[in-house]
Amino acid sequence: MDKGFGTAACWLLVIPYIGLLWVPFYNHHDPVLLGFPFFYWYQLAWVPITAFLTWIAYRSMRNDD
Amino acid sequence: MTTEIDPTALAVFIFFFVLVTVMGFIAARWRRPKTLARIDEWGLGGRSFGTWITWFLVGGDFYTAYTVIAVPALVYSVGAYGFFALPYTIIVYPFVFMVMPVLWKRAKDNGYVTAGDVVHGQYGSRALELAVAITGVIATMPYIALQLVGMTAVFKALGLHGEIPLAASFIILALYTYSAGLRAPALIAFVKDIMIYIVVIAAIALIPAKLGGYANVFAAADAAFKAKGSGSLLLAGNQYVAYATLALGSALAAFMYPHTLTGIFASNSGRTIRKNAALLPAYTLLLGLLALLGYMGHAAGLKLESANDVVPALFQTLFSGWFAGFAFAAIAIGALVPAAVMSIGAANLFTRNFWKAYINPQVTEAGEAKVAKVTSLIVKIGALLVILFLPTQFALDLQLLGGIWIMQTLPALVFGLYSNWFRGPGLLAGWVVGFFGGTYLVWINGLKPLQAISLGGTPFTVYIGLLALIANIVAAVIVNVVTPARATARA
């Protein structure tokens, strides 16, 4: 796979920083999901999302070392 | 909580403890190299660990027994604010993904074992090497002591009082680490993590069921915070910056520690590390759910002497004796894995960047391994003495400073991977500014890691570690610009 795409995919890894460090966006009680206030399930949801983005970045790299 | 000995719980606990002790000694034979008398065999497992072992090892030394006890305790006490451990342990992985494979490759190509080796090789500066190495050792010692705090909470719940159980388990740990090196915690990490997973999954499934569901758990915690008049399910407006900077700062610091670097250097390839950056967040999910045990403590109406007792007390109150014993064994073993890796990381630093640099530059490979083994014993005894003779609060404060200190090694360790612009004197000046400036700020804030800042408008608080890191980088840039560029040795 070409190097350009690998580099581009790495920019995906910036997304979790924005999603989690912009606190006013998620410091809310509603909507509640399965009893969890938004503040909690939103942050928990970033775990699989970040893992998935990292996986895409991983797949896009040559990993020849 | 009761503090009488429950024979079933104790028997289950002892069974698992003996099991891992046996495994620890067997580990010297596991994936046996031709010799263990080399520091990268003893202290890095021969740099041979693939995806699975790395996952267990890094997971095991990053998410520690202290985390299992302290994160729920903080959430129990202060609510949402204590939850910053979750974003922290998410955003750490993109950083690991981008930086650590590059660092691994540099270390592998040049035979580096420690952060000090990397810095010395890059800048040829003994002073910078020493600064990085000393920071690593002193930031690690209180971290090991905190693992003992985690174990103490468990022993207390088992009804084992006094210092003998703690000392005994630590001596056992010291002996098998001595003989098997990094292979011991790597092997034990398998058992420990499987146990922790069982415990946490049982806890998050069964405890809310007993306490009327998650909605009720959150409602009970909310009521408790309102009654207490402090803590909250959501952040206050002036906590936003503190929450975000604590998460970011902790994430940048996390993989500068000698024990986490040891886990990285022990991997067999950069590819293994990248793959792990995608796989390790599974632990973070666990951590987030564990943190909620703090709220379950409120829902269960626990009356606690110390917030650190919240997790052990929950298991004791809501589960039968044998499962409580199993959970306690998981937590105690969860203290041994990181404590072993930490002592190995600190021992590697001492051996390579102090002993070899100053005491005996002609030390043989076997001699290096020997020094590292003995040092790992001394480091553990030191941590044990800290816990036995100094107040626990002291270890907590030191660990807090440790995070700020270790972060100041980031420019020296990481910048050189991408650019040759920085030179030793600038980075050393930056380290001095960050290390002592950060310590001073924590000191004048009454040993709190947050500094209040007012930029005309509403005041807010910022994590001091991040402030110190910025000052560090600024100082490094300025000194680098004003000092004449002499040819810097690149070993």
XYZ file of C-alpha atoms in Angstrom:
556
model
C 0.000 0.000 0.000
C 1.363 3.432 -0.801
C 2.893 5.547 1.904
C 0.615 8.523 1.295
C -2.473 6.625 2.321
C -0.755 5.311 5.455
C 0.149 8.840 6.492
C -3.357 10.082 5.755
C -4.921 7.309 7.834
C -2.755 8.330 10.784
C -4.623 11.637 10.869
C -7.616 9.586 12.011
C -5.810 9.291 15.317
C -6.325 12.989 15.983
C -10.088 12.424 16.223
C -10.130 10.817 19.714
C -8.138 13.742 21.113
C -10.770 16.174 19.871
C -13.660 13.964 20.948
C -12.366 13.481 24.478
C -10.519 16.700 25.311
C -13.376 19.013 24.309
C -15.108 18.461 27.635
C -18.060 20.929 27.377
C -19.357 18.863 24.479
C -20.120 15.828 26.603
C -20.538 17.076 30.157
C -24.292 16.426 30.117
C -26.663 14.111 31.901
C -28.974 13.463 28.938
C -29.554 11.421 26.879
C -29.344 8.486 29.275
C -28.483 5.079 27.790
C -29.133 1.865 29.768
C -29.089 3.927 32.943
C -25.747 5.583 32.086
C -25.746 9.399 31.886
C -24.364 10.771 28.586
C -21.071 11.826 30.223
C -20.285 8.175 30.997
C -21.505 6.278 27.973
C -20.078 8.866 25.581
C -16.575 8.384 26.988
C -16.946 4.617 27.154
C -18.070 4.659 23.505
C -14.739 6.244 22.538
C -12.915 3.077 23.596
C -14.174 0.930 20.684
C -14.159 3.922 18.326
C -10.497 4.686 19.063
C -9.562 1.031 18.794
C -11.284 0.904 15.402
C -9.563 4.068 14.113
C -6.218 2.698 15.295
C -6.946 -0.551 13.519
C -7.620 1.306 10.252
C -4.352 3.210 10.674
C -2.580 -0.084 11.370
C -4.023 -1.747 8.273
C -3.024 1.188 6.097
C 0.647 1.038 7.095
C 3.235 -1.164 5.452
C 4.444 -2.576 8.778
C 7.578 -3.972 7.242
C 9.798 -3.769 10.354
C -16.558 -3.795 56.609
C -15.742 -6.895 58.587
C -12.142 -7.650 59.276
C -12.467 -11.158 60.611
C -10.786 -13.934 58.704
C -13.094 -15.792 56.330
C -11.463 -19.252 55.945
C -12.952 -19.912 52.481
C -11.838 -16.560 51.118
C -8.394 -16.994 52.620
C -8.007 -20.538 51.265
C -8.934 -19.488 47.728
C -6.615 -16.506 48.019
C -3.684 -18.621 49.155
C -4.287 -21.223 46.442
C -3.948 -18.655 43.663
C -1.070 -16.915 45.330
C 0.879 -20.166 45.528
C -0.030 -20.936 41.918
C 1.552 -17.738 40.606
C 4.563 -18.149 42.861
C 5.268 -21.515 41.289
C 4.756 -19.980 37.860
C 7.153 -17.185 38.721
C 9.949 -19.636 39.395
C 9.097 -21.794 36.378
C 9.289 -18.680 34.206
C 13.080 -18.830 34.173
C 12.687 -21.928 31.999
C 9.908 -20.495 29.808
C 11.071 -19.524 26.292
C 14.493 -20.203 27.688
C 17.374 -18.453 25.954
C 20.919 -19.833 25.876
C 21.729 -17.632 28.816
C 19.915 -15.326 31.220
C 23.219 -13.657 32.034
C 22.612 -10.782 29.610
C 20.673 -7.696 30.536
C 18.436 -7.805 27.469
C 17.608 -11.445 28.191
C 16.973 -10.923 31.894
C 15.539 -7.423 31.659
C 13.792 -7.447 28.260
C 12.924 -11.099 27.752
C 15.294 -11.171 24.764
C 13.102 -8.638 22.885
C 11.105 -11.604 21.699
C 7.545 -10.993 22.894
C 4.877 -11.177 20.219
C 1.418 -9.648 20.113
C -0.220 -11.758 22.818
C 2.533 -11.660 25.399
C 3.012 -7.934 24.833
C -0.707 -7.406 25.261
C -0.730 -9.187 28.605
C 2.555 -7.702 29.772
C 1.891 -4.055 28.863
C -1.713 -4.348 29.988
C -0.509 -5.931 33.211
C 2.019 -3.258 34.053
C -0.034 -0.289 32.857
C -3.335 -1.142 34.561
C -2.147 -1.944 38.047
C -3.622 -3.136 41.317
C -3.377 0.415 42.474
C -5.587 1.465 39.546
C -8.148 -1.157 40.469
C -8.266 0.231 44.011
C -7.612 3.943 43.503
C -9.687 4.863 40.450
C -12.938 3.547 41.966
C -11.920 5.174 45.273
C -11.499 8.564 43.593
C -14.785 8.193 41.725
C -16.417 7.176 45.016
C -15.094 10.346 46.667
C -15.375 13.030 44.004
C -17.541 11.638 41.204
C -17.105 12.646 37.554
C -13.756 14.306 38.127
C -12.169 10.963 39.071
C -13.296 9.569 35.732
C -10.458 11.374 33.877
C -8.596 8.059 34.008
C -10.868 6.879 31.202
C -10.085 9.516 28.528
C -6.456 9.314 29.680
C -6.243 5.606 28.977
C -7.933 6.060 25.596
C -5.837 8.872 24.154
C -2.625 7.245 25.317
C -2.886 4.652 22.516
C -2.787 6.896 19.437
C 0.387 8.328 21.018
C 1.783 4.828 21.562
C 0.861 3.918 17.977
C 2.723 6.850 16.454
C 5.762 7.173 18.724
C 6.617 3.864 20.354
C 7.391 1.802 17.218
C 9.925 4.476 16.208
C 11.467 4.391 19.678
C 11.469 0.581 19.661
C 13.338 0.545 16.345
C 15.946 3.018 17.571
C 16.472 0.889 20.694
C 16.608 -2.392 18.798
C 19.053 -1.142 16.142
C 21.478 0.186 18.747
C 21.010 -2.360 21.526
C 19.504 0.203 23.916
C 17.828 -1.178 27.034
C 16.659 2.018 28.754
C 15.507 5.577 28.077
C 18.920 6.739 29.352
C 20.650 4.641 26.656
C 18.475 6.224 23.961
C 19.250 9.752 25.134
C 22.964 9.100 25.515
C 23.134 7.559 22.065
C 21.268 10.433 20.485
C 22.936 13.418 22.132
C 26.184 12.038 23.544
C 25.432 13.867 26.784
C 26.224 12.042 30.013
C 24.458 14.768 32.011
C 21.206 14.396 30.072
C 21.469 10.619 30.308
C 21.875 10.886 34.074
C 18.917 13.282 34.370
C 16.663 10.912 32.433
C 17.859 7.865 34.369
C 17.491 9.430 37.807
C 14.038 10.743 36.924
C 13.045 7.228 35.880
C 14.239 5.626 39.100
C 12.750 8.161 41.507
C 9.430 8.300 39.656
C 9.185 4.508 39.794
C 9.920 3.927 43.473
C 6.708 5.501 44.842
C 4.766 3.785 42.046
C 5.937 0.415 43.363
C 5.022 1.553 46.867
C 1.496 2.248 45.629
C 1.173 -1.342 44.456
C 1.767 -2.226 48.078
C -1.008 0.157 49.085
C -3.301 -1.828 46.782
C -2.168 -5.093 48.345
C -2.612 -3.726 51.851
C -6.261 -2.860 51.111
C -6.826 -6.464 50.045
C -4.989 -7.998 53.000
C -7.017 -5.826 55.337
C -10.247 -7.086 53.784
C -9.007 -10.663 54.196
C -8.476 -9.985 57.884
C -4.691 -10.208 57.618
C -3.379 -7.312 59.622
C 0.137 -6.169 60.243
C 3.092 -6.023 57.970
C 4.145 -9.649 57.748
C 1.837 -10.772 54.883
C 2.920 -7.804 52.823
C 6.612 -8.344 53.495
C 6.320 -12.090 52.835
C 4.585 -11.690 49.480
C 7.084 -9.069 48.456
C 10.072 -11.222 49.292
C 8.625 -14.046 47.209
C 8.136 -11.609 44.352
C 11.690 -10.349 44.722
C 13.116 -13.860 44.561
C 11.399 -15.007 41.404
C 12.032 -11.733 39.640
C 15.673 -12.168 40.549
C 15.865 -15.588 38.997
C 13.578 -15.226 35.947
C 13.684 -11.511 35.125
C 10.989 -10.111 32.838
C 9.842 -13.601 31.936
C 8.306 -13.972 35.410
C 5.838 -11.065 35.267
C 5.145 -11.811 31.580
C 4.071 -15.350 32.444
C 2.147 -14.357 35.575
C 0.374 -11.600 33.650
C -1.615 -14.275 31.797
C -3.114 -15.663 34.996
C -3.569 -12.262 36.566
C -5.403 -10.746 33.638
C -7.720 -13.683 33.118
C -8.589 -13.497 36.830
C -9.126 -9.723 36.687
C -11.362 -10.094 33.628
C -13.503 -12.701 35.372
C -13.763 -10.537 38.473
C -14.671 -7.355 36.638
C -17.178 -8.967 34.318
C -18.853 -10.640 37.292
C -18.824 -7.366 39.207
C -20.300 -5.172 36.496
C -22.938 -7.742 35.596
C -23.978 -8.925 39.041
C -23.524 -5.940 41.325
C -25.930 -3.614 39.479
C -28.424 -6.483 39.356
C -28.235 -6.713 43.150
C -28.396 -2.946 43.529
C -31.357 -2.292 41.237
C -29.657 -1.526 37.911
C -27.264 1.140 36.690
C -29.904 3.886 36.777
C -30.282 3.224 40.483
C -26.485 3.103 40.992
C -26.092 6.564 39.437
C -29.099 7.911 41.349
C -27.727 6.608 44.663
C -24.327 8.178 43.977
C -25.959 11.468 43.042
C -27.948 11.451 46.277
C -24.812 10.644 48.295
C -22.880 13.528 46.714
C -25.758 15.949 47.358
C -26.001 14.817 50.986
C -22.228 15.168 51.398
C -22.206 18.552 49.668
C -19.187 17.685 47.505
C -18.619 15.626 44.400
C -20.981 15.338 41.461
C -22.028 13.083 38.604
C -21.033 15.814 36.153
C -18.103 18.225 36.034
C -18.396 21.794 37.253
C -17.583 24.440 34.656
C -14.244 25.314 36.272
C -13.173 21.639 36.148
C -13.224 21.307 32.341
C -9.652 22.406 31.757
C -8.358 20.421 34.727
C -10.113 17.274 33.474
C -8.801 17.625 29.913
C -5.230 18.564 30.905
C -5.015 15.769 33.480
C -6.110 13.300 30.802
C -3.703 14.626 28.168
C -0.774 15.096 30.548
C -1.150 11.637 32.062
C -1.356 10.132 28.581
C 1.895 11.800 27.510
C 3.619 10.714 30.720
C 2.371 7.121 30.831
C 4.813 5.550 28.403
C 7.823 7.519 29.638
C 7.946 5.357 32.789
C 10.687 2.730 32.884
C 8.198 -0.113 33.357
C 6.000 0.758 30.393
C 9.074 1.348 28.230
C 10.363 -2.048 29.334
C 7.159 -3.609 28.009
C 7.636 -1.734 24.711
C 11.324 -2.593 24.320
C 10.587 -6.261 25.036
C 8.314 -6.498 21.966
C 9.601 -8.339 18.935
C 8.648 -5.665 16.365
C 7.162 -2.244 15.747
C 4.255 -4.032 14.135
C 3.534 -5.811 17.432
C 3.413 -2.455 19.200
C 1.053 -0.910 16.627
C -1.227 -3.903 16.769
C -1.264 -3.618 20.545
C -2.236 0.041 20.350
C -5.448 -1.181 18.745
C -5.891 -4.163 21.098
C -4.973 -2.694 24.497
C -8.069 -0.438 24.733
C -9.937 -3.597 25.748
C -8.396 -2.994 29.171
C -9.608 0.594 29.123
C -13.188 -0.564 28.748
C -12.593 -2.675 31.839
C -11.092 0.296 33.679
C -14.081 2.497 32.873
C -16.499 -0.073 34.215
C -14.302 -0.672 37.253
C -14.359 3.048 37.992
C -18.120 2.761 38.325
C -17.608 0.396 41.268
C -17.087 3.654 43.158
C -20.722 4.567 42.519
C -21.831 1.041 43.339
C -20.225 1.591 46.735
C -22.759 4.370 47.326
C -25.631 2.257 46.045
C -24.629 -0.538 48.410
C -24.610 1.954 51.280
C -21.080 1.066 52.380
C -19.631 2.772 55.417
C -15.890 3.014 54.879
C -12.898 4.135 56.907
C -10.989 4.909 53.766
C -12.147 5.349 50.165
C -9.465 2.832 49.164
C -11.581 0.127 50.798
C -14.510 0.587 48.428
C -13.668 -2.229 45.996
C -12.677 -4.849 48.592
C -15.719 -3.947 50.715
C -18.073 -4.330 47.742
C -16.814 -7.827 47.014
C -16.991 -8.774 50.645
C -20.515 -7.472 51.062
C -22.087 -8.687 47.836
C -20.304 -11.931 46.984
C -19.778 -15.249 48.693
C -16.503 -15.916 50.467
C -14.847 -17.972 47.751
C -15.442 -15.368 45.052
C -14.274 -12.558 47.303
C -11.095 -14.564 47.909
C -10.678 -15.036 44.163
C -11.166 -11.303 43.543
C -8.682 -10.383 46.259
C -6.122 -12.795 44.830
C -6.616 -11.199 41.402
C -5.955 -7.739 42.831
C -2.946 -8.816 44.902
C -1.382 -10.655 41.960
C -2.261 -7.580 39.951
C 0.112 -5.704 42.227
C 2.954 -8.174 41.747
C 3.158 -7.988 37.950
C 3.665 -4.235 37.691
C 5.854 -4.148 40.812
C 8.133 -6.732 39.186
C 8.276 -4.879 35.857
C 8.859 -1.569 37.639
C 11.751 -2.929 39.656
C 13.231 -4.423 36.477
C 12.872 -1.107 34.636
C 14.534 0.793 37.465
C 17.274 -1.844 37.754
C 18.006 -1.618 34.027
C 18.357 2.165 34.320
C 20.700 1.934 37.282
C 22.848 -0.696 35.628
C 23.174 0.893 32.215
C 23.155 4.573 32.987
C 24.846 4.678 36.351
C 26.870 1.539 37.030
C 28.168 1.127 33.508
C 28.562 4.880 32.965
C 30.372 5.755 36.175
C 31.389 2.751 38.269
C 32.600 0.109 35.852
C 32.564 0.991 32.140
C 34.269 -2.329 31.328
C 31.492 -4.388 32.898
C 30.858 -7.650 31.043
C 27.438 -8.735 29.776
C 27.135 -11.240 32.593
C 28.249 -8.561 35.052
C 25.539 -6.212 33.792
C 22.861 -8.820 34.280
C 24.173 -9.520 37.787
C 24.102 -5.844 38.788
C 20.570 -5.477 37.398
C 19.367 -8.526 39.339
C 20.781 -7.270 42.625
C 19.453 -3.757 41.994
C 15.955 -5.102 41.370
C 16.081 -6.626 44.872
C 17.267 -3.368 46.436
C 14.583 -1.341 44.650
C 11.838 -3.613 45.989
C 13.205 -3.562 49.512
C 13.346 0.227 49.271
C 9.688 0.427 48.236
C 8.725 -1.939 51.062
C 10.545 0.235 53.590
C 8.766 3.327 52.270
C 5.400 1.701 52.946
C 6.352 0.260 56.317
C 8.005 3.332 57.786
C 6.585 6.365 56.022
C 2.948 7.454 55.979
C 1.021 6.241 52.933
C 0.169 9.837 52.128
C 3.852 10.380 51.458
C 3.866 7.686 48.764
C 0.742 9.187 47.225
C 2.285 12.661 47.073
C 5.527 11.322 45.671
C 3.697 9.370 42.998
C 1.827 12.493 42.030
C 5.140 14.298 41.650
C 6.517 11.229 39.863
C 4.025 11.701 37.037
C 5.069 15.318 36.645
C 8.753 14.415 36.818
C 8.665 11.569 34.322
C 6.837 13.778 31.822
C 9.871 16.071 31.746
C 11.900 13.321 30.073
C 9.568 13.335 27.053
C 11.368 16.013 24.997
C 14.758 14.342 25.464
C 13.410 10.894 24.699
C 10.969 11.608 21.874
C 12.048 14.723 19.950
C 15.293 13.138 18.792
C 13.332 10.393 17.043
C 12.026 12.901 14.524
C 14.616 15.660 14.273
C 18.273 16.362 14.926
C 17.672 20.019 15.697
C 17.695 19.747 19.497
C 21.019 19.312 21.255
C 21.944 18.064 24.719
C 22.409 21.410 26.536
C 19.020 22.751 25.445
C 17.164 19.595 26.442
C 19.000 19.487 29.761
C 18.031 23.099 30.472
C 14.436 22.249 29.570
C 14.496 19.262 31.924
C 15.824 21.432 34.775
C 13.116 24.049 34.216
C 10.311 21.481 33.908
C 11.451 19.250 36.759
C 12.145 21.915 39.369
C 9.512 24.360 38.147
C 6.839 21.657 38.236
C 7.930 20.511 41.696
C 7.844 24.108 42.960
C 4.325 24.679 41.591
C 3.047 21.495 43.225
C 4.719 22.534 46.469
C 3.195 26.022 46.613
C -0.207 24.536 45.771
C -0.066 22.413 48.913
C 0.850 19.184 47.076
C -2.031 19.440 44.641
C -1.277 18.807 40.958
C -3.394 21.716 39.729
C -2.480 25.362 39.248
C -5.179 28.051 39.118
C -4.812 30.410 36.202
C -6.819 33.515 35.465
C -6.633 35.084 32.028
C -8.856 38.068 32.698
C -12.053 36.036 32.584
C -13.165 33.082 34.699
C -10.328 31.395 36.535
C -9.594 27.790 35.671
C -7.169 25.144 36.855
C -4.561 23.362 34.759
C -2.585 20.171 35.385
C 0.876 21.258 36.511
C 2.595 18.438 34.621
C 1.450 19.895 31.328
C 2.440 23.446 32.341
C 5.885 22.186 33.312
C 6.203 20.327 30.015
C 5.419 23.495 28.066
C 7.979 25.464 30.118
C 10.432 22.612 29.504
C 10.007 22.773 25.727
C 10.163 26.577 25.630
C 13.379 26.575 27.673
C 14.858 23.846 25.465
C 14.101 25.851 22.311
C 15.535 29.089 23.722
C 18.761 27.512 24.994
C 19.134 25.570 21.758
C 18.900 28.785 19.767
C 21.299 30.851 21.887
C 24.011 28.234 22.451
C 26.529 27.810 19.642
C 25.962 24.673 17.602
C 29.034 22.583 18.161
C 29.322 19.248 16.497
C 27.396 16.962 18.797
C 28.583 13.408 19.128
C 26.108 10.894 17.794
C 27.042 7.482 18.994
